C-alpha positions as a printed NumPy array, in Angstrom:
array([[-16.423,   3.861,  -6.003],
       [-13.659,   2.265,  -8.021],
       [-10.025,   2.203,  -6.672],
       [ -6.837,   1.205,  -8.328],
       [ -4.273,  -0.569,  -5.684],
       [ -0.616,  -1.408,  -5.869],
       [  1.971,  -2.168,  -3.372],
       [  5.808,  -3.349,  -3.497],
       [  6.76 ,  -1.194,  -6.634],
       [ 10.299,  -0.95 ,  -5.536],
       [ 11.109,   2.163,  -7.318],
       [ 10.27 ,   0.787, -10.868],
       [  9.887,   3.84 , -13.009],
       [  8.073,   2.098, -15.741],
       [  5.146,   1.214, -13.25 ],
       [  4.893,   4.749, -12.156],
       [  4.903,   5.867, -15.76 ],
       [  1.879,   3.462, -16.791],
       [ -0.237,   4.814, -13.853],
       [ -2.114,   7.341, -15.774],
       [ -3.181,   4.675, -18.43 ],
       [ -3.901,   2.062, -15.572],
       [ -6.207,   4.812, -14.028],
       [ -8.04 ,   5.757, -17.154],
       [ -8.826,   2.107, -18.362],
       [-11.121,   1.229, -15.493],
       [-11.989,   4.811, -14.732],
       [-10.44 ,   4.557, -11.315],
       [-11.47 ,   7.45 ,  -8.868],
       [ -8.479,   6.931,  -6.494],
       [ -5.114,   5.23 ,  -6.318],
       [ -3.824,   3.457,  -3.156],
       [ -0.109,   2.547,  -2.706],
       [  0.553,   0.262,   0.145],
       [  4.26 ,   0.341,   0.766],
       [  7.58 ,  -0.563,  -0.62 ],
       [  7.362,   2.362,  -3.12 ],
       [ 10.98 ,   3.279,  -3.551],
       [ 14.102,   1.512,  -4.802],
       [ 17.884,   2.315,  -4.544],
       [ 19.412,   2.783,  -8.039],
       [ 22.342,   4.746,  -9.365],
       [ 25.638,   5.469,  -7.612],
       [ 24.727,   6.986,  -4.344],
       [ 26.891,   6.083,  -1.497],
       [ 24.029,   5.151,   0.71 ],
       [ 20.567,   3.517,   0.275],
       [ 18.896,   6.687,   1.922],
       [ 20.655,   8.981,  -0.724],
       [ 19.655,   6.57 ,  -3.575],
       [ 16.135,   6.296,  -2.364],
       [ 15.828,  10.185,  -1.758],
       [ 16.821,  10.732,  -5.473],
       [ 14.398,   7.912,  -6.252],
       [ 11.433,   9.357,  -4.319],
       [ 12.086,  12.675,  -6.081],
       [ 11.668,  11.125,  -9.46 ],
       [  8.736,   9.299,  -8.276],
       [  6.841,  12.349,  -7.006],
       [  7.182,  14.068, -10.237],
       [  5.74 ,  11.092, -11.907],
       [  2.813,  11.006,  -9.685],
       [  2.047,  14.637,  -9.899],
       [  0.195,  14.559, -13.25 ],
       [ -2.493,  12.216, -11.819],
       [ -5.81 ,  13.779, -11.795],
       [ -7.07 ,  11.601,  -9.111],
       [ -6.367,  11.285,  -5.193],
       [ -3.393,   9.203,  -4.398],
       [ -3.028,   7.878,  -0.798],
       [  0.042,   5.977,   0.197],
       [  1.994,   4.366,   3.132],
       [  5.528,   3.362,   3.158],
       [  6.914,  -0.17 ,   3.555],
       [  9.724,  -2.178,   5.181],
       [ 11.922,  -1.649,   2.172],
       [ 11.656,   2.113,   2.14 ],
       [ 14.334,   4.005,   4.244],
       [ 12.951,   7.457,   3.506],
       [  9.685,   9.196,   3.099],
       [  8.032,   9.976,  -0.242],
       [  7.631,  13.769,  -0.488],
       [  4.265,  14.401,  -2.22 ],
       [  4.528,  16.888,  -5.016],
       [  0.84 ,  17.666,  -5.37 ],
       [ -2.214,  18.297,  -2.945],
       [ -3.788,  15.223,  -4.549],
       [ -0.894,  12.871,  -3.227],
       [ -1.364,  12.345,   0.368],
       [  0.598,  10.098,   3.063],
       [ -2.171,   7.971,   4.949],
       [ -0.179,   6.756,   7.853],
       [ -1.967,   7.364,  11.096],
       [ -4.698,   9.402,   9.533],
       [ -8.329,   8.879,   8.224],
       [ -9.114,  10.368,   4.904],
       [-12.848,  10.625,   3.8  ],
       [-13.728,  10.143,   0.424],
       [-17.44 ,  10.023,  -0.403],
       [-19.072,   7.654,   1.807],
       [-15.998,   5.772,   2.337],
       [-12.771,   6.615,   4.449],
       [ -9.299,   5.28 ,   4.248],
       [ -7.111,   4.794,   7.382],
       [ -3.402,   3.999,   7.075],
       [ -0.518,   2.178,   8.946],
       [  2.913,   1.75 ,   7.453],
       [  4.889,  -0.266,  10.077],
       [  5.627,  -3.944,   9.479],
       [  6.849,  -6.619,  12.157],
       [ 10.651,  -7.074,  12.098],
       [ 11.722,  -8.323,   8.688],
       [ 14.943,  -6.704,   7.533],
       [ 15.808,  -4.022,  10.129],
       [ 14.095,  -1.161,   8.035],
       [ 13.084,   2.137,   9.648],
       [  9.309,   1.329,   8.984],
       [  9.511,  -1.956,  11.123],
       [  8.532,  -2.235,  14.802],
       [  7.996,  -5.055,  17.308],
       [  4.577,  -6.404,  17.572],
       [  4.088,  -5.032,  20.928],
       [  4.601,  -1.497,  19.613],
       [  2.453,  -2.147,  16.556],
       [ -0.384,  -3.308,  18.851],
       [ -0.127,  -0.027,  20.824],
       [ -0.184,   2.035,  17.523],
       [ -3.218,   0.037,  16.09 ],
       [ -5.056,   0.535,  19.316],
       [ -4.743,   4.393,  18.889],
       [ -5.875,   4.085,  15.162],
       [ -8.905,   1.842,  16.036],
       [-11.221,   4.561,  16.932],
       [-10.718,   6.039,  13.324],
       [-12.078,   2.743,  11.743],
       [-15.604,   1.652,  11.015],
       [-17.743,  -0.445,   8.622],
       [-16.946,   2.114,   5.928],
       [-13.067,   1.946,   6.392],
       [-10.62 ,   0.684,   3.835],
       [ -7.658,  -0.104,   6.036],
       [ -4.332,   0.404,   4.125],
       [ -1.25 ,  -1.103,   5.683],
       [  1.947,  -2.6  ,   4.416],
       [  2.099,  -5.461,   6.494],
       [ -0.693,  -8.334,   6.028],
       [ -2.824,  -9.681,   8.784],
       [ -1.302, -12.571,  10.508],
       [ -2.416, -15.837,   8.756],
       [ -3.991, -14.166,   5.691],
       [ -1.969, -13.773,   2.361],
       [  1.267, -13.51 ,   4.555],
       [  3.397, -16.702,   3.856],
       [  6.985, -15.543,   3.297],
       [ 10.216, -17.093,   3.249],
       [ 10.211, -20.769,   4.389],
       [  6.322, -20.68 ,   4.371],
       [  6.448, -18.565,   7.577],
       [  3.511, -16.296,   8.533],
       [  4.856, -12.591,   8.318],
       [  1.705, -10.81 ,   9.199],
       [  0.697,  -8.863,  12.157],
       [ -1.719, -10.27 ,  14.672],
       [ -2.677,  -6.639,  15.928],
       [ -3.792,  -5.916,  12.305],
       [ -5.862,  -9.057,  12.155],
       [ -7.476,  -8.431,  15.323],
       [ -8.341,  -4.76 ,  14.382],
       [ -9.74 ,  -5.752,  11.292],
       [-12.12 ,  -8.248,  13.07 ],
       [-13.03 ,  -5.818,  15.785],
       [-13.851,  -2.892,  13.838],
       [-15.496,  -4.813,  10.827],
       [-13.705,  -2.822,   8.305],
       [-15.031,  -2.792,   4.688],
       [-11.777,  -3.903,   3.255],
       [ -8.153,  -4.168,   4.075],
       [ -5.278,  -3.454,   1.536],
       [ -1.679,  -4.347,   1.923],
       [  1.243,  -5.692,   0.275],
       [  4.593,  -7.075,   1.551],
       [  4.448, -10.671,   0.36 ],
       [  5.008, -10.849,  -3.08 ],
       [  4.098, -14.347,  -3.555],
       [  0.619, -13.884,  -1.997],
       [ -0.785, -11.486,  -4.397],
       [ -4.722, -11.893,  -4.475],
       [ -7.626, -11.88 ,  -2.216],
       [ -8.81 , -13.522,   0.841],
       [-12.311, -12.319,   2.088],
       [-11.866,  -8.609,   2.791],
       [ -8.045,  -8.786,   2.64 ],
       [ -6.22 ,  -7.717,  -0.671],
       [ -2.629,  -8.202,  -1.196],
       [ -1.801,  -5.891,  -3.904],
       [  2.065,  -6.525,  -4.205],
       [  3.007,  -5.625,  -7.758],
       [  6.685,  -7.314,  -7.49 ],
       [  8.169,  -7.899, -10.956],
       [  4.818,  -8.92 , -12.545],
       [  3.882,  -5.246, -13.209],
       [  0.192,  -5.991, -12.221],
       [ -2.288,  -3.807, -10.34 ],
       [ -5.704,  -4.53 ,  -8.739],
       [ -8.778,  -2.615,  -9.474],
       [-11.648,  -2.825,  -6.588],
       [-15.217,  -1.85 ,  -6.583],
       [-16.534,  -0.375,  -3.392],
       [-18.706,  -1.364,  -1.598],
       [-19.362,  -4.68 ,  -3.21 ],
       [-15.533,  -5.646,  -3.363],
       [-15.664,  -6.929,  -6.85 ],
       [-12.054,  -6.989,  -8.213],
       [-10.086,  -7.429, -11.226],
       [ -6.434,  -7.601, -11.983],
       [ -4.455,  -5.63 , -14.672],
       [ -1.449,  -7.354, -15.677],
       [  1.764,  -6.559, -17.821],
       [  0.758,  -5.328, -21.421],
       [ -2.867,  -4.288, -20.216],
       [ -3.484,  -0.633, -19.82 ],
       [ -0.261,   0.563, -21.602]])
């Protein structure tokens, strides 16, 4: 199974407009969006109102896709994305079966910028404990936050990942962990994939179950 994964798009319409061609080129069978999906543009008086308008336009751009889209929100998102199609599904707190694989999602991150999708680590630990029974060796875990110590070095080279996510990945031996959040750490380490688009307009294509991966960069798939 081949999936296209991205995170940290931050509402950039040109990235969403490219998705149909990005999906078609590697013949991806599903799209995974791992948080920080929205931006705050225009003249709306509040971030929430600006992101609500942005989310509406993003939903319209996602609707024509003919493959399953699974998403979680991120710490820079202040409202929920409202799916405009049955093929577009929120993944937070759920398990979605797809062929022999399953996807489990979690969207909260450790405190970073006082966002609505941030929680103290002790609350994340409790949430993850409730999710763990949904995970197994065929699980692709989708979070916004990285696991502690893996592709998670942010400002001042400090670790920004969650120890609870790291522990769950190890205990449940999940097939893969897809996340974003730390733009500078795009890439792969073992079964962990940081798919932060940032301003690079990039995406990662992953082949399950072997976890071969490739990167589509700006100018490709357009």
